[in-house]
Amino acid sequence: MSQINRQLVLASRPQGAVTPDNFRLVEAPLAPLADGELRVRNHYLSLDPYMRGRMNDSKSYAPPQPLNEVMIGGTVGEVVESKNPKFAVGDKVVAMFGWQEYGTSNGTGLQKVDDTHVPLSAYLGPVGMPGVTAWYGLNRIIAPKAGETVVVSAASGAVGSVVGQLAKLAGARAVGIAGGADKCRYVTGTLGFDACVDYKAGNLYQDLKAATPNGVDGYFENVGGEVLDATLARMNPFGRIALCGFIAGYDGQPVPLRHPSLMLTQRLLVQGFIVSEHMDVWPEALKRLGTLVAQKKLHYRETIAQGLDAAPEAFMGLLKGKNFGKQLVKLI
Ligand SMILES: NC(=O)c1ccc[n+]([C@@H]2O[C@H](COP(=O)([O-])OP(=O)(O)OC[C@H]3O[C@@H](n4cnc5c(N)ncnc54)[C@H](OP(=O)(O)O)[C@@H]3O)[C@@H](O)[C@H]2O)c1
């Protein structure tokens, strides 16, 4: 009797906010493996903001997610069957199998990982793509010096939480911006940032000013909109801004910028980046991040939805800030 693979495909493109109708559940029988192939039971699926952009049929740095195909996504899981000599049953692998319970592959692009000291799920968070994103933007664009002030938005999230902790390890003052008192308490209390500004409290610029008495030397942007405006106004001359994400505008709302001339008058370096275009740094970054997590010097938090069916709701929540830390879906 053949096994069934449950998958979520993109059924339609969102008009504005994502809705459950944009996804469709498909049950596909698993075909027998060909020589050279292996099969993985996915344990966790990563939900990431970039997926929202892929749901649009518009020009971007990556092609759109095709309709009626399995939604793109990073996964970690365990090899359950193998006709590939490089992979044995029981190996743990990181892959891009997407929103489905099983993945079948010839091994290309799969990374074996060791979950002895680093939990499997962390390979989708601080020791995976979000962690490398933080490492790259901080070290290669902001390059903080000891004593400088680094601000990061979406500070309690997968990327932002790593940015601030790495900035602290580099000797900088780390200031987070996050939505809500709970998230801010976590950012200063557990993650060890020097300060955190709750942008939902209604006093963003004044609170940020109080949290950055010496101005801002490096800003790691995850959000856009009013948060970017407020931080721009605190930038010191020759400050560096790493443009990582603009999540406040992903559903199509315009992201206003009221004072763009500050980029000139403060002589700022403003650099956008896409982490997948810098594969050369991944080994160095992952080694550092894996060591820090194994030594419990890099803290992280996860929000875990249970089962594939819960993925659309969890994804919609991620785009509204309902997640607290890295958003995952547990598939087994
Ligand atoms: N350039 C790259 O290569 C690259 C790679 C990975 C990620 N990214 C970007 O990095 C950013 C963070 O990604 P992540 O995976 O770490 O996600 P995350 O921070 O774990 O989760 C997203 C967070 O964004 C905040 N948010 C959501 N909607 C918002 C809105 N309308 N206004 C303000 N904040 C909002 C929420 O935090 P609050 O509750 O605190 O608002 C939410 O928890 C995203 O913009 C993503 O696109 C870029």
XYZ file of C-alpha atoms and ligand atoms in Angstrom:
380
model
C 0.000 0.000 0.000
C 1.484 3.369 -1.000
C 1.922 6.098 1.616
C 0.271 9.475 1.269
C 2.152 12.773 1.267
C 0.054 15.718 2.460
C 0.985 18.996 0.780
C -0.190 22.600 0.750
C -0.128 24.264 -2.659
C -0.678 27.894 -3.632
C -4.268 27.948 -4.897
C -4.569 31.669 -5.661
C -2.612 34.890 -5.265
C -3.598 37.201 -2.380
C -5.275 40.504 -3.103
C -3.939 42.404 -0.094
C -3.817 40.285 3.064
C -3.290 36.500 2.784
C -6.425 34.383 3.395
C -6.857 30.634 3.975
C -8.373 30.346 0.459
C -4.972 31.122 -1.015
C -3.880 27.583 -0.057
C -5.198 24.120 -0.945
C -4.455 20.790 0.719
C -3.426 18.013 -1.685
C -2.895 14.340 -0.875
C -0.412 12.711 -3.240
C 0.755 9.071 -3.107
C 4.495 8.644 -2.567
C 6.097 7.018 -5.638
C 8.743 4.304 -5.090
C 12.284 5.724 -4.969
C 14.452 5.584 -8.082
C 18.158 4.758 -7.815
C 20.031 7.748 -6.319
C 16.961 9.123 -4.536
C 16.174 9.452 -0.849
C 13.059 10.251 1.122
C 12.843 12.548 4.135
C 10.072 12.791 6.720
C 9.980 16.504 7.457
C 9.860 17.288 11.184
C 9.632 21.089 11.008
C 8.635 23.583 8.346
C 9.950 27.140 8.561
C 7.491 29.971 7.928
C 9.221 33.132 6.744
C 8.098 36.603 5.657
C 9.748 36.226 2.204
C 7.010 33.702 1.299
C 4.521 36.580 1.148
C 6.503 38.200 -1.673
C 6.663 34.920 -3.599
C 2.858 34.679 -3.529
C 2.652 37.787 -5.748
C 3.080 37.604 -9.499
C 5.383 40.607 -9.613
C 8.994 41.407 -10.407
C 11.337 40.779 -7.507
C 14.738 39.298 -6.729
C 13.235 35.792 -7.053
C 10.587 34.315 -9.379
C 7.007 33.993 -8.075
C 5.749 30.811 -6.434
C 3.896 28.939 -9.237
C 0.190 28.321 -8.682
C -0.881 24.746 -7.827
C 2.629 23.784 -6.729
C 3.825 23.025 -3.201
C 4.535 26.278 -1.326
C 8.231 27.019 -1.035
C 9.822 26.640 2.390
C 12.785 25.437 4.411
C 12.445 22.141 6.288
C 14.391 19.903 8.641
C 13.722 16.207 8.862
C 15.042 12.679 8.939
C 15.917 10.340 6.087
C 13.435 7.449 6.219
C 14.403 5.640 3.017
C 17.493 5.927 0.817
C 18.771 4.653 -2.495
C 21.517 7.290 -2.417
C 24.882 6.105 -1.035
C 25.618 9.545 0.480
C 22.564 9.463 2.781
C 21.622 6.802 5.325
C 18.308 6.200 7.057
C 18.358 8.265 10.248
C 20.440 11.148 8.821
C 19.014 14.576 9.708
C 18.862 17.032 6.848
C 17.993 20.652 6.137
C 16.284 21.105 2.783
C 13.856 23.264 0.847
C 11.071 20.683 0.590
C 8.339 23.254 1.222
C 4.927 22.909 2.838
C 4.632 19.100 2.799
C 5.160 16.144 5.102
C 7.664 14.206 2.968
C 10.399 15.296 0.581
C 11.992 13.211 -2.169
C 15.349 14.245 -3.600
C 18.461 13.089 -5.425
C 20.442 14.755 -2.615
C 21.216 18.018 -4.401
C 21.035 21.007 -2.054
C 20.481 18.906 1.084
C 22.647 19.641 4.134
C 23.248 16.973 6.757
C 23.087 18.406 10.276
C 24.040 17.132 13.707
C 21.412 17.558 16.420
C 23.597 16.359 19.288
C 24.295 19.859 20.647
C 21.982 22.011 18.521
C 18.263 21.121 18.453
C 16.968 20.189 15.004
C 14.537 23.108 14.860
C 17.344 25.635 15.447
C 18.684 24.835 11.978
C 15.694 26.768 10.642
C 16.284 29.669 13.021
C 19.452 30.980 14.681
C 21.648 28.316 13.033
C 19.911 28.600 9.677
C 18.825 31.182 7.153
C 17.546 33.784 9.682
C 20.755 33.536 11.722
C 22.970 33.963 8.666
C 20.823 36.931 7.597
C 21.488 38.590 10.957
C 25.194 37.748 10.801
C 25.581 39.123 7.276
C 23.739 42.415 7.739
C 25.424 43.097 11.057
C 28.983 42.102 10.222
C 29.231 42.926 6.542
C 27.133 46.100 6.388
C 26.849 47.651 9.839
C 30.241 46.377 11.092
C 29.744 47.760 14.614
C 32.635 49.003 16.695
C 32.713 48.652 20.477
C 30.725 51.428 22.112
C 28.586 52.192 19.071
C 24.789 51.952 19.166
C 23.009 49.395 16.973
C 19.212 49.424 16.591
C 17.212 46.542 15.141
C 13.483 46.353 14.380
C 11.346 43.202 14.776
C 13.834 42.649 17.605
C 12.174 39.623 19.210
C 11.928 37.781 15.890
C 14.085 35.160 14.223
C 16.484 37.609 12.565
C 16.251 40.570 14.954
C 16.951 38.549 18.099
C 20.254 37.332 16.632
C 21.256 40.797 15.370
C 21.085 42.379 18.831
C 22.870 39.528 20.582
C 25.706 39.551 18.042
C 25.930 43.333 18.367
C 26.297 42.959 22.150
C 29.007 40.327 21.675
C 30.814 42.866 19.451
C 30.752 45.371 22.322
C 28.021 47.611 20.938
C 24.951 49.006 22.697
C 21.988 47.019 21.344
C 18.543 48.604 21.157
C 15.520 46.683 19.913
C 12.208 47.892 18.540
C 9.341 45.421 18.988
C 5.567 45.290 19.174
C 4.257 45.088 22.733
C 5.483 45.095 26.333
C 5.896 41.287 26.484
C 8.192 41.212 23.479
C 10.203 44.143 24.843
C 10.604 42.471 28.238
C 11.952 39.377 26.498
C 14.327 41.441 24.335
C 15.983 43.102 27.327
C 15.454 40.382 29.949
C 16.269 37.148 28.092
C 18.175 38.370 25.049
C 20.179 40.944 27.014
C 19.672 44.005 24.797
C 20.402 47.310 26.558
C 16.974 48.748 25.764
C 13.827 48.000 23.803
C 11.217 50.385 22.394
C 7.617 49.255 22.061
C 6.536 50.893 18.797
C 2.889 50.132 19.615
C 2.985 52.274 22.774
C 2.309 55.407 20.715
C 5.462 57.405 21.460
C 7.941 55.861 19.068
C 10.290 58.747 18.298
C 10.540 60.041 21.890
C 11.019 56.527 23.303
C 13.681 55.762 20.716
C 15.428 59.047 21.491
C 15.523 58.136 25.183
C 16.885 54.663 24.369
C 19.627 56.037 22.094
C 21.171 58.962 24.002
C 24.279 58.884 21.782
C 22.329 58.563 18.521
C 22.384 55.504 16.239
C 25.452 54.254 14.376
C 23.977 51.103 12.847
C 20.390 50.259 11.995
C 19.222 46.800 10.922
C 15.887 47.321 9.181
C 13.289 44.546 9.175
C 10.071 46.516 9.092
C 9.989 49.833 7.158
C 7.314 52.497 7.474
C 7.159 54.660 10.588
C 9.854 52.622 12.335
C 12.356 53.420 9.591
C 11.336 57.078 9.643
C 11.862 57.366 13.385
C 15.240 55.626 13.307
C 16.486 57.667 10.345
C 15.939 60.762 12.444
C 18.296 59.342 15.139
C 21.155 58.349 12.799
C 24.625 59.730 13.507
C 26.807 61.023 10.670
C 28.328 58.169 8.666
C 25.885 55.646 10.152
C 25.192 52.377 8.344
C 21.755 50.958 7.561
C 21.340 47.312 6.529
C 18.042 46.984 4.652
C 16.910 43.442 5.337
C 13.099 43.561 5.191
C 10.066 45.834 4.946
C 7.444 43.584 6.485
C 5.085 46.498 7.248
C 4.487 46.805 3.496
C 4.297 43.164 2.405
C 0.517 43.180 2.044
C 0.724 46.018 -0.430
C 0.276 49.086 1.776
C 2.631 51.931 0.808
C 5.649 52.377 3.079
C 6.043 56.139 3.527
C 9.455 57.728 4.060
C 9.092 61.291 5.270
C 12.709 62.385 5.563
C 14.799 60.667 2.857
C 17.129 63.689 2.709
C 18.620 62.554 6.055
C 20.472 59.849 4.116
C 22.405 62.628 2.396
C 22.779 65.121 5.190
C 24.002 62.407 7.612
C 26.173 60.811 4.854
C 24.665 57.370 5.542
C 25.587 54.077 3.959
C 22.295 52.341 3.089
C 22.691 48.821 1.717
C 20.009 46.284 0.878
C 20.957 42.604 0.747
C 19.527 39.154 0.047
C 21.181 36.482 2.155
C 20.924 33.758 -0.500
C 23.177 35.850 -2.750
C 26.042 35.560 -0.252
C 26.516 31.802 -0.005
C 30.272 32.329 0.477
C 29.713 33.563 4.056
C 27.304 30.810 5.142
C 29.914 28.292 6.398
C 31.689 30.915 8.555
C 28.430 32.352 9.863
C 26.846 28.945 10.595
C 29.958 27.761 12.436
C 29.897 30.817 14.702
C 26.118 30.671 15.254
C 26.130 26.899 15.898
C 28.908 27.284 18.464
C 27.062 30.102 20.245
C 23.796 28.131 20.391
C 25.553 24.948 21.577
C 27.256 27.006 24.315
C 23.912 28.612 25.202
C 25.386 32.057 24.541
C 22.829 32.805 21.833
C 19.215 32.665 22.990
C 16.162 32.166 20.821
C 12.492 31.526 21.115
C 10.095 29.588 18.883
C 6.376 29.718 18.161
C 5.379 26.257 16.957
C 2.113 25.517 15.137
C 1.030 21.886 15.243
C 0.539 20.008 11.979
C 0.537 20.983 8.301
C -3.103 22.126 8.419
C -2.119 24.853 10.881
C 0.448 26.395 8.501
C -1.791 28.953 6.698
C -3.123 30.416 9.963
C 0.373 30.547 11.443
C 1.696 32.251 8.318
C -1.050 34.882 8.413
C -0.186 35.447 12.086
C 3.508 35.916 11.272
C 2.633 38.767 8.922
C 0.689 40.441 11.740
C 3.277 39.936 14.482
C 1.368 37.170 16.311
C 4.496 35.014 16.374
C 6.899 35.435 19.255
C 10.312 34.351 17.969
C 10.902 31.980 15.072
C 7.650 30.699 13.539
C 7.746 26.968 12.833
C 5.242 24.248 11.992
C 5.765 20.853 13.603
C 4.967 18.202 11.035
C 5.484 15.026 13.057
N 17.106 40.190 3.075
C 17.113 38.898 3.374
O 17.871 38.105 2.806
C 16.177 38.392 4.443
C 16.273 37.091 4.955
C 15.428 36.706 6.005
C 14.487 37.600 6.507
N 14.400 38.835 5.945
C 13.447 39.835 6.478
O 13.744 40.009 7.843
C 12.573 40.437 8.520
C 12.366 39.590 9.762
O 12.140 38.244 9.366
P 12.011 37.104 10.470
O 12.014 35.818 9.762
O 12.984 37.334 11.549
O 10.528 37.350 11.017
P 10.109 37.606 12.536
O 10.771 38.854 12.990
O 10.357 36.372 13.319
O 8.558 37.812 12.427
C 8.039 38.916 11.775
C 7.871 40.068 12.772
O 7.692 41.270 12.039
C 6.951 42.161 12.818
N 5.855 42.707 12.018
C 4.938 42.040 11.321
N 4.095 42.890 10.713
C 4.505 44.122 11.048
C 4.052 45.404 10.730
N 2.981 45.593 9.948
N 4.713 46.454 11.240
C 5.778 46.273 12.026
N 6.259 45.055 12.348
C 5.634 43.998 11.869
C 6.359 41.395 13.990
O 7.097 41.717 15.145
P 6.537 42.831 16.167
O 5.395 42.213 16.890
O 7.697 43.143 17.000
O 6.084 43.973 15.302
C 6.596 39.961 13.604
O 6.761 39.148 14.720
C 11.435 40.358 7.509
O 11.194 41.640 6.979
C 11.993 39.441 6.435
O 11.403 39.662 5.184
C 15.207 39.236 4.933
